[in-house]
Coordinates of C-alpha atoms and ligand atoms in Angstrom, one line a residue:
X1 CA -14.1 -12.6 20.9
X2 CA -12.3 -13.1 18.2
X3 CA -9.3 -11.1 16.8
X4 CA -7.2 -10.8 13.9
X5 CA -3.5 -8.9 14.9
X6 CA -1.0 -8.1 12.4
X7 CA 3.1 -7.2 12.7
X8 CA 4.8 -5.7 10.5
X9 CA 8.6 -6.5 9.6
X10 CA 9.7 -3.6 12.4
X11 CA 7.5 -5.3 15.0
X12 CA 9.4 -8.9 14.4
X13 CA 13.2 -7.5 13.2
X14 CA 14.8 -9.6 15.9
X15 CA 14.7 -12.7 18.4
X16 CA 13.8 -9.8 21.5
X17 CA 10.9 -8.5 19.5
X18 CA 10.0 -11.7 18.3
X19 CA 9.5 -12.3 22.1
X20 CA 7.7 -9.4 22.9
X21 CA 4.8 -9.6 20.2
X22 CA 5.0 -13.1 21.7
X23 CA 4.4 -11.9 25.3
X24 CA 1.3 -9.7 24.2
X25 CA -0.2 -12.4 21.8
X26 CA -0.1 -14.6 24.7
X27 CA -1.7 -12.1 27.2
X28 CA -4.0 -11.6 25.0
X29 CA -5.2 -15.3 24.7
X30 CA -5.5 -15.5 28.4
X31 CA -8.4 -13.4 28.4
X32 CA -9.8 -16.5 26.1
X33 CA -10.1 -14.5 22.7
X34 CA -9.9 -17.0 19.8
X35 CA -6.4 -15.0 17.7
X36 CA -5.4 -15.1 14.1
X37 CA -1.6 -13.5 13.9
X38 CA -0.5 -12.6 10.8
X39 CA 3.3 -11.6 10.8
X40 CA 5.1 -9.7 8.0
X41 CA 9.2 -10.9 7.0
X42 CA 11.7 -10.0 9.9
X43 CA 12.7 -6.5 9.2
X44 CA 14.6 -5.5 6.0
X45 CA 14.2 -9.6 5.0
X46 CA 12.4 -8.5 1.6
X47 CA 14.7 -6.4 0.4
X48 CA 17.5 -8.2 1.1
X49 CA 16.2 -11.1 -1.0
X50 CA 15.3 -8.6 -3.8
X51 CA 19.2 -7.4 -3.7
X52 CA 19.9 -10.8 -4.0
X53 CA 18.0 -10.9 -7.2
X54 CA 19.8 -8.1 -8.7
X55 CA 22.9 -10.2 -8.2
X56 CA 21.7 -12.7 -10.4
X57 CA 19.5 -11.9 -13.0
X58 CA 17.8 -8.1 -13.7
X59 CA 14.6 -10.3 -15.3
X60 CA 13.6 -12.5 -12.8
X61 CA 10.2 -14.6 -13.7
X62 CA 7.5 -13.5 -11.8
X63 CA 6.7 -17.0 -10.2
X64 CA 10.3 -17.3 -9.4
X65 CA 10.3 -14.2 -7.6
X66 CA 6.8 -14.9 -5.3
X67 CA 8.5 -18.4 -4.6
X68 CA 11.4 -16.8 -3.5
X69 CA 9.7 -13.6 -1.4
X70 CA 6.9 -16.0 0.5
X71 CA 10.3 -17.4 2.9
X72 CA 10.8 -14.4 4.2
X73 CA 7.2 -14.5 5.8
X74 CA 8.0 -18.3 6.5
X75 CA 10.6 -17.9 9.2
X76 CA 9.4 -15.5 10.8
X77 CA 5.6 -17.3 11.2
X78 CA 7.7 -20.3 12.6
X79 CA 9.9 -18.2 14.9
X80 CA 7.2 -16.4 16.5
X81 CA 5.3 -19.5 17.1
X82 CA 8.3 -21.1 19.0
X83 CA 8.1 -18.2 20.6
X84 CA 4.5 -18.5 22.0
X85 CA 4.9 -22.4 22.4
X86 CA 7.8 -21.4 24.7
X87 CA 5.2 -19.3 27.2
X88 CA 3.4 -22.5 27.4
X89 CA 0.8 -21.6 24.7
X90 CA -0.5 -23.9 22.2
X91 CA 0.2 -22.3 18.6
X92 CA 0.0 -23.5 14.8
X93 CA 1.7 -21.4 12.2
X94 CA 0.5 -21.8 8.9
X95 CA 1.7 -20.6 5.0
X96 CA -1.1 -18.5 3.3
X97 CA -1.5 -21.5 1.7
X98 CA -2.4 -23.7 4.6
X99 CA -4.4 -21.1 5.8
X100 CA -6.9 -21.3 2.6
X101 CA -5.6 -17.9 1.2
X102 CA -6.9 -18.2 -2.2
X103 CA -5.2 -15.8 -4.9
X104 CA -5.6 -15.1 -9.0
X105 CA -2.7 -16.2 -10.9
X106 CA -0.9 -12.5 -11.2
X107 CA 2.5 -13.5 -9.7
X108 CA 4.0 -10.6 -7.3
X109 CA 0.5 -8.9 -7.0
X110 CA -1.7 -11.3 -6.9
X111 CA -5.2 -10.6 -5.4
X112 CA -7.0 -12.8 -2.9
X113 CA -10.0 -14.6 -4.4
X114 CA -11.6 -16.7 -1.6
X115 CA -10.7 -17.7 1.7
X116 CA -11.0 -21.5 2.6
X117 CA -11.6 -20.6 6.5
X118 CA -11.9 -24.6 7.8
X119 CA -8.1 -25.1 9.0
X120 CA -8.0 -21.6 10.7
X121 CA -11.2 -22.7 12.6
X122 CA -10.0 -26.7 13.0
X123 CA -7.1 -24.8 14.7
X124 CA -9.4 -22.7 16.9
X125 CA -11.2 -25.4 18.2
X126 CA -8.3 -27.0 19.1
X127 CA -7.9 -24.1 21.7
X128 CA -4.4 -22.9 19.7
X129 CA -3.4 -19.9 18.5
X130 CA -2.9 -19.2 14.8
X131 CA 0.0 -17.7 13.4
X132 CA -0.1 -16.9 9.4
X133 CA 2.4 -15.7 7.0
X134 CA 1.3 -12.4 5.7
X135 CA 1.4 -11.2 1.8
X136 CA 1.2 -14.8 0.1
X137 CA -1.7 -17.3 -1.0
X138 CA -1.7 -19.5 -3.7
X139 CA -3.6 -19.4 -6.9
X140 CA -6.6 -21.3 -7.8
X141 CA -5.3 -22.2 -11.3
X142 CA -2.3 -23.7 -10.6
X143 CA -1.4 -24.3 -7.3
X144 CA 1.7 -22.3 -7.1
X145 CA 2.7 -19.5 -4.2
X146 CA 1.9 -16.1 -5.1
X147 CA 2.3 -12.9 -3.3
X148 CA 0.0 -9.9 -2.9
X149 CA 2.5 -6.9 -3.7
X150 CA 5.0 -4.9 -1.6
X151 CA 3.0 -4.2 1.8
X152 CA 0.8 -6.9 1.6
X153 CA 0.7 -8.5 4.8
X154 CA -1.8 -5.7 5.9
X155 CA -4.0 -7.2 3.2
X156 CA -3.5 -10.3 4.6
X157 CA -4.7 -9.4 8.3
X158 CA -7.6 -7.7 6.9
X159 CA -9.0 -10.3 4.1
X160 CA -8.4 -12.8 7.4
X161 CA -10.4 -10.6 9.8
X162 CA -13.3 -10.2 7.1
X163 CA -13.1 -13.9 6.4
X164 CA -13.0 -15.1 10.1
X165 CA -15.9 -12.0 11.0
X166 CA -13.3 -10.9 13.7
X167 CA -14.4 -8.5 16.2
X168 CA -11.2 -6.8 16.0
X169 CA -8.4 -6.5 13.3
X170 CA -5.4 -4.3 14.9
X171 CA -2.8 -3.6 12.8
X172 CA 0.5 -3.3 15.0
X173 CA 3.7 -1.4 13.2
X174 CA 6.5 1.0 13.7
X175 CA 4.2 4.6 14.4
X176 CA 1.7 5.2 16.8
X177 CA -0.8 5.3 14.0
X178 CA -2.1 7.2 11.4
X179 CA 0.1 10.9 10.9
X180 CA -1.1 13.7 9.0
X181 CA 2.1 13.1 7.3
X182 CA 5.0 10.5 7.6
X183 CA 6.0 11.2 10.7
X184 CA 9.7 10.2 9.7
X185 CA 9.9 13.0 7.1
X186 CA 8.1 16.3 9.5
X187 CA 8.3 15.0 13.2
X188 CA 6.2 17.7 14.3
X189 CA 3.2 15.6 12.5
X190 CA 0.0 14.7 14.5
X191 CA -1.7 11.3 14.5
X192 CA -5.3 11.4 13.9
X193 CA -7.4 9.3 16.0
X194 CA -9.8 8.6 13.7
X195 CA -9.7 8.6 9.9
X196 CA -12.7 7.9 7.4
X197 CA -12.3 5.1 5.1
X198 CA -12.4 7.4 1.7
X199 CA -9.6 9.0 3.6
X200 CA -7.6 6.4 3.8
X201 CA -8.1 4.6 1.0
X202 CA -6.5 7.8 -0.7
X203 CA -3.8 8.4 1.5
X204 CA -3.2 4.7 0.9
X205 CA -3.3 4.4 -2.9
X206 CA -1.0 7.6 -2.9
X207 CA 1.7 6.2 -1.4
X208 CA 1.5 6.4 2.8
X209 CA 3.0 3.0 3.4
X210 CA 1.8 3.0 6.7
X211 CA -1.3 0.9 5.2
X212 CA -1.7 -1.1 1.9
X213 CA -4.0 -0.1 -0.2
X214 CA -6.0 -3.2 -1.2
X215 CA -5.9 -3.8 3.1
X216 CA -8.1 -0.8 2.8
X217 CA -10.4 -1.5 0.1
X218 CA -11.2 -4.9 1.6
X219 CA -12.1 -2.8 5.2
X220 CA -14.8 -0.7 3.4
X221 CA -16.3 -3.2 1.2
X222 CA -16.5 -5.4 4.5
X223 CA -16.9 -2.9 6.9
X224 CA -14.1 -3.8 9.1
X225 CA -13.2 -1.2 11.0
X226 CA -8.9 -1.2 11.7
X227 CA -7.0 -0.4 15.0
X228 CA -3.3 1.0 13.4
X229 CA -1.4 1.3 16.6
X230 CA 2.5 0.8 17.5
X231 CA 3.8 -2.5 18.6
X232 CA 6.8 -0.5 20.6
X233 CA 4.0 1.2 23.2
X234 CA 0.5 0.6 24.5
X235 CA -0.6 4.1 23.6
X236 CA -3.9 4.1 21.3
X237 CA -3.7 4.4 17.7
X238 CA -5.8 5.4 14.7
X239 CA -9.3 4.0 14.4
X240 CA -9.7 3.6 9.9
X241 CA -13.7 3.9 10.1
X242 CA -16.7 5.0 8.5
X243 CA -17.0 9.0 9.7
X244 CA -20.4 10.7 10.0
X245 CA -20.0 14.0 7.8
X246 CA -20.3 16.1 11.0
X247 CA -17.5 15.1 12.0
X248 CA -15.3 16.0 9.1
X249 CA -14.7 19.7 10.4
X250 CA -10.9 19.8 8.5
X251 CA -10.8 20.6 5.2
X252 CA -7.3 18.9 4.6
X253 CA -6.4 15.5 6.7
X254 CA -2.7 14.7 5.5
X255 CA 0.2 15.1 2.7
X256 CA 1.7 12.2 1.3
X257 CA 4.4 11.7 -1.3
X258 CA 4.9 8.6 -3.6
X259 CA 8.3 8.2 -5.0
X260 CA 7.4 5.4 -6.7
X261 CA 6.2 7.2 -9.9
X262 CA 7.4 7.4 -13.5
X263 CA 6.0 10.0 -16.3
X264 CA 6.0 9.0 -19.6
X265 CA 5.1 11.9 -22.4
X266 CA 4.5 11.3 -26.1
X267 CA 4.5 14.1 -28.6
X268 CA 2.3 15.6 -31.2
X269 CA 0.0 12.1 -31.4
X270 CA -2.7 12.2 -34.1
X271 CA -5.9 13.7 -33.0
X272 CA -8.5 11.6 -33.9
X273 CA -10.8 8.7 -32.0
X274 CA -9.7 5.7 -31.1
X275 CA -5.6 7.2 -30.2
X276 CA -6.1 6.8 -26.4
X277 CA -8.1 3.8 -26.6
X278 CA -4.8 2.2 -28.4
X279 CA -2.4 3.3 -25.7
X280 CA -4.1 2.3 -22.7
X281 CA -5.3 -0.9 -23.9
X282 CA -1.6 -2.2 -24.9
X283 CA -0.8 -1.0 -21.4
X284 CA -3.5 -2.4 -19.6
X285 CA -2.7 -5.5 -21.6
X286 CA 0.9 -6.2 -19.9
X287 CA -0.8 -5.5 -16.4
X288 CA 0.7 -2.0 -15.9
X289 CA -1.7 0.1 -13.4
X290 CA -1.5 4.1 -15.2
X291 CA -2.4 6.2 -12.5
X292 CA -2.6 10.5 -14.0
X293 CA -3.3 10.8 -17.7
X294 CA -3.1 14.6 -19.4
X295 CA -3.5 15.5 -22.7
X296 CA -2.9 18.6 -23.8
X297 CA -5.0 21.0 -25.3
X298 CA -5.7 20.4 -29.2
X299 CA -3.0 22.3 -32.3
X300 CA -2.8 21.3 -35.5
X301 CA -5.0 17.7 -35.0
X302 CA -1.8 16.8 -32.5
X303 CA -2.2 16.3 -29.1
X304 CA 0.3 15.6 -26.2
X305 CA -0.2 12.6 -23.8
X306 CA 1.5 11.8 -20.8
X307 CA 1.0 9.7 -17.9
X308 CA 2.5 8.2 -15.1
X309 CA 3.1 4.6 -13.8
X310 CA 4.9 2.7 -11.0
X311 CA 9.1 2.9 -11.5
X312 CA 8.6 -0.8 -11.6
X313 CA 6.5 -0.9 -14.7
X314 CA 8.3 2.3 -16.6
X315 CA 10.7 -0.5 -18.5
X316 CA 7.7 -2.4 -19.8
X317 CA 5.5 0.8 -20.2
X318 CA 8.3 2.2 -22.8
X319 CA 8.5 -1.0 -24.4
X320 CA 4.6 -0.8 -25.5
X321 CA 5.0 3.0 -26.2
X322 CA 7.9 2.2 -28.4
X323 CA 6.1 -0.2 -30.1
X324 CA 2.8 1.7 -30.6
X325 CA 4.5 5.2 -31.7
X326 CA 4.2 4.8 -35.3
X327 CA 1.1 3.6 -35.3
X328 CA -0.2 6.4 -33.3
X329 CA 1.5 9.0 -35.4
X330 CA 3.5 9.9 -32.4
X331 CA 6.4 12.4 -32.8
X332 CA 8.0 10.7 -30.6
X333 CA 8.4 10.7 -26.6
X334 CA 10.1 11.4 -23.2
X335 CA 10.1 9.6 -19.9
X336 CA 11.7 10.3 -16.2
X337 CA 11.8 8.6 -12.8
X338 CA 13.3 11.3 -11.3
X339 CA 9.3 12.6 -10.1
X340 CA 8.0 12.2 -7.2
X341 CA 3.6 12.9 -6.7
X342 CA 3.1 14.9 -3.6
X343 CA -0.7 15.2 -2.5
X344 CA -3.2 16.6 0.0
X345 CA -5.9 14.7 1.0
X346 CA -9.1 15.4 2.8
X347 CA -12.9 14.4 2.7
X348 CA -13.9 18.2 3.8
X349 CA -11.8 19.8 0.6
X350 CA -14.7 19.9 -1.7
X351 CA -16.8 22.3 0.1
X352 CA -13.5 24.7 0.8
X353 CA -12.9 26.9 -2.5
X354 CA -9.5 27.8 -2.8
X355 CA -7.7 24.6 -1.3
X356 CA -6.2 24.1 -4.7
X357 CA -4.5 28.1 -4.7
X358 CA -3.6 27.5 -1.0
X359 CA -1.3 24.4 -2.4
X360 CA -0.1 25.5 -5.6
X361 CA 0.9 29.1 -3.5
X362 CA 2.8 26.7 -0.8
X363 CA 5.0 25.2 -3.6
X364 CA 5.5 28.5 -5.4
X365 CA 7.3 30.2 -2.4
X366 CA 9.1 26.9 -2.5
X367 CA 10.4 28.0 -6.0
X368 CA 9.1 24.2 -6.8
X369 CA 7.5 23.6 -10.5
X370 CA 4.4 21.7 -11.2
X371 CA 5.2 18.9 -14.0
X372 CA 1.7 17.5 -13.6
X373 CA -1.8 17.9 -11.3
X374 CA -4.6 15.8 -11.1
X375 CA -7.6 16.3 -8.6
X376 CA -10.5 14.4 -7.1
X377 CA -13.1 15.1 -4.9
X378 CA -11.1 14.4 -2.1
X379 CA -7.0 14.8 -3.1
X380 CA -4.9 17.2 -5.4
X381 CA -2.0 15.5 -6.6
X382 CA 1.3 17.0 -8.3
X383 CA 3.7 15.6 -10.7
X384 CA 7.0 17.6 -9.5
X385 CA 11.2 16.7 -9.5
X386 CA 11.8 14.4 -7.0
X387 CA 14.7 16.6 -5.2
X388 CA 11.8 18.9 -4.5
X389 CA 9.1 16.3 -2.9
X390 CA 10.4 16.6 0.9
X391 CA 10.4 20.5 0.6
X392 CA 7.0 20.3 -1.0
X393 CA 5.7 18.0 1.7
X394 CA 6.6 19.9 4.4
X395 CA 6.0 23.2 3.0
X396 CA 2.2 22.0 2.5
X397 CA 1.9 20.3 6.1
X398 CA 2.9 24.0 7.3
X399 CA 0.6 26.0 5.0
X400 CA -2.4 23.5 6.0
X401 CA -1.5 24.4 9.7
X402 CA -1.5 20.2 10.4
X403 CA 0.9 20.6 13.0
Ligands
ADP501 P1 5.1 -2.3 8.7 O1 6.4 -3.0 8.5 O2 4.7 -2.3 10.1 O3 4.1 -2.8 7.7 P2 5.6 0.0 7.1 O4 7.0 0.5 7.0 O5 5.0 -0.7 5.9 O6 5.5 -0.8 8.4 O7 4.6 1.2 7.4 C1 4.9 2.1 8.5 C2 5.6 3.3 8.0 O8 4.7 4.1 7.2 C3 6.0 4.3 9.0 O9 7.2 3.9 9.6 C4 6.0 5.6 8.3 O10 7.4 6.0 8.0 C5 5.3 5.4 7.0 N1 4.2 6.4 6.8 C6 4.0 7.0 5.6 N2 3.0 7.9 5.7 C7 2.5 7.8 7.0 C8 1.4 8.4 7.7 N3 0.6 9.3 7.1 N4 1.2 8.0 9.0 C9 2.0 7.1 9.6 N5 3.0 6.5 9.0 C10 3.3 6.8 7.7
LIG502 N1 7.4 -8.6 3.5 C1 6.6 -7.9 2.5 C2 7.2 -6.6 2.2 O1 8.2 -6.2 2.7 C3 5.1 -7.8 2.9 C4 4.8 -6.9 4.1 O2 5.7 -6.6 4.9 O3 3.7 -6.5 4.2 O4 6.7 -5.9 1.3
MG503 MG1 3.6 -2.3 5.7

């Protein structure tokens, strides 16, 4: 058998975990599976070397930045594999580089092209265990380090485990699994023990760190099924599957909040073809991902537009908006990153009316306001102050009785 593990930072914060993912890697490997480790930066390591940015420029280049994140991931593939070597094991660890991870050129989310698989299976002929540095590769173009985007070491594991046609990708990290909430912000959430792929992927791409989004995407379109359990216990986790529909007997699975959301809003823009075209083009152009878009309803040939991006990209984003305002007969426009985008998901919504009046009643009695809503066939999302997004959460995990 063959299996693809992954750790996140939590799992390898210190020398006594370090020895303890060591201990089950290498208990693992004496039942003679083949094992392809791939290991996030030791705890907060990341941010740290993003404060240490801020200290000394606020516009750091993009190539600089993956050159500098990708060490984090570097000690901590060497440390664990002393740590294995030291239980007698023989281990290799390996840069996403070494390890064939092949990347596009888009510095600090770059995505994986290819994977060049003949080291990783040199190594497992060679009877050792591989250890890989999660969340970097190195792009085709130029041969320089990238990295995949905050999180990314999940996509690592996963692009690996399709790669290698594991038998098994677990995902090991701080929580017992998947909750139908963070389980940090309502304790009293429950952890599925299974959750649909669609599911995920939406829960994912709306901000539940407990999975990267792209790690998802690359387990549907390669049918890899993922294991999210807890490094801390042996209890089972959360199988991330494909879900016959009788199965699906909840209308809502989960609430999640992203706090990583901007809103941008321009005024009384021309009404005429071609307006929206303009804006999202020049956006799409310096690589900012919009996520909800509203424009209002039609007076006087003027239209509002707002959307939202990523707090990251809200500098840039007002820098094309500024630029483009005349041109677009805009009146002019606001912005705030002091929103937040609280959602419900479920794959059974659809076929309950009245899921959207449940929700917007929950944050009512709240007294919270709705700047924005977007819906899907399987999530309503709101636009709402960020003070409010805790209350909001919890207030909706209680009205959908998840508890
Ligand atoms: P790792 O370092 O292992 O990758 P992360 O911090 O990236 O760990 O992801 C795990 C965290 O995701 C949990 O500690 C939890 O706070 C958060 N989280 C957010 N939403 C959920 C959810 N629905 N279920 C489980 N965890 C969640
Ligand atoms: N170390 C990176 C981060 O903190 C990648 C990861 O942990 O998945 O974002
Ligand atoms: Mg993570």
């Amino acid at each position: 058998m063959l299996v693809v593990q992954k750790y996140g930072g939590s799992s390898v914060a210190d020398p006594e975990r370090i020895h303890r993912v060591a201990g089950q890697i290498v208990a693992l490997r004496e039942k003679g599976h083949d094992i392809a480790v791939v290991v996030s930066a030791m705890g907060d390591t990341t941010d740290e070397l993003i404060s240490l940015v801020k200290e000394i420029t606020d516009s750091p280049p993009d190539r600089e930045m993956d050159m500098l994140l990708s060490t984090g991931e570097q000690i901590s593939i060497a440390l664990l594999a002393m740590a294995i070597r030291k239980r007698g094991r023989p281990v290799t660890s390996l840069t996403g580089p070494q390890a064939g991870i092949i990347t596009d050129s888009v510095h600090t989310k770059a995505r994986i092209l290819n994977i060049d698989t003949r080291r990783l299976k040199k190594e497992f002929s060679q009877g050792n265990i591989v250890v890989v540095a999660g969340f970097q590769g190195i792009d085709q173009a130029g041969g320089d380090i990238t990295t995949l985007g905050r999180g990314g070491s999940d996509t690592t594991a996963v692009a690996l485990a399709a790669a290698l046609q594991a038998d098994l990708c677990e995902i090991y990290t701080d929580v017992d699994g998947v909750y139908t909430t963070d389980p940090r912000i309502v304790p009293e959430a429950c952890k599925l023990n299974v959750i649909s792929y669609e599911e995920m992927l939406e829960l994912a791409n709306l901000g539940a760190a407990v999975l990267h989004p792209r790690a998802v995407e690359m387990a549907v379109n390669y049918k890899m099924p993922l294991h999210v359990r807890s490094s801390f216990n042996t209890n089972p986790g959360t199988l991330v599957r494909e879900v016959e529909n009788m199965e699906r007997a909840l209308s809502v699975t989960g609430v999640v909040c992203d706090h990583n959301v901007a809103k941008i809003g321009l005024f009384n823009v021309m009404d005429k073809p071609g307006v929206a075209f303009t804006i999202f083009k020049a956006l799409a152009d310096e690589k900012i991902n919009v996520d909800m878009i509203i424009q209002s309803a039609m007076r006087d040939e003027r239209n509002d537009i707002s959307f939202t991006c990523s707090t990251g990209d809200l500098k840039n984003a007002l820098a094309v908006v500024d630029r483009l305002q005349t041109d677009i007969g805009a009146d002019g426009y606001t912005h705030s990153d002091a929103v937040a985008k609280v959602s419900i998901v479920g794959a059974g919504m659809i076929s309950n009316p009245g899921v959207a009046a449940t929700m917007f009643k929950a944050l009512y009695e709240e007294g919270i306001n709705l700047e924005m809503i977007s819906t899907s066939e399987i999530r309503i999302s709101c636009v709402l102050r960020d003070k409010d997004a805790e209350k909001a959460v919890k207030a909706l995990h209680k009205k959908f009785a998840l508890a």
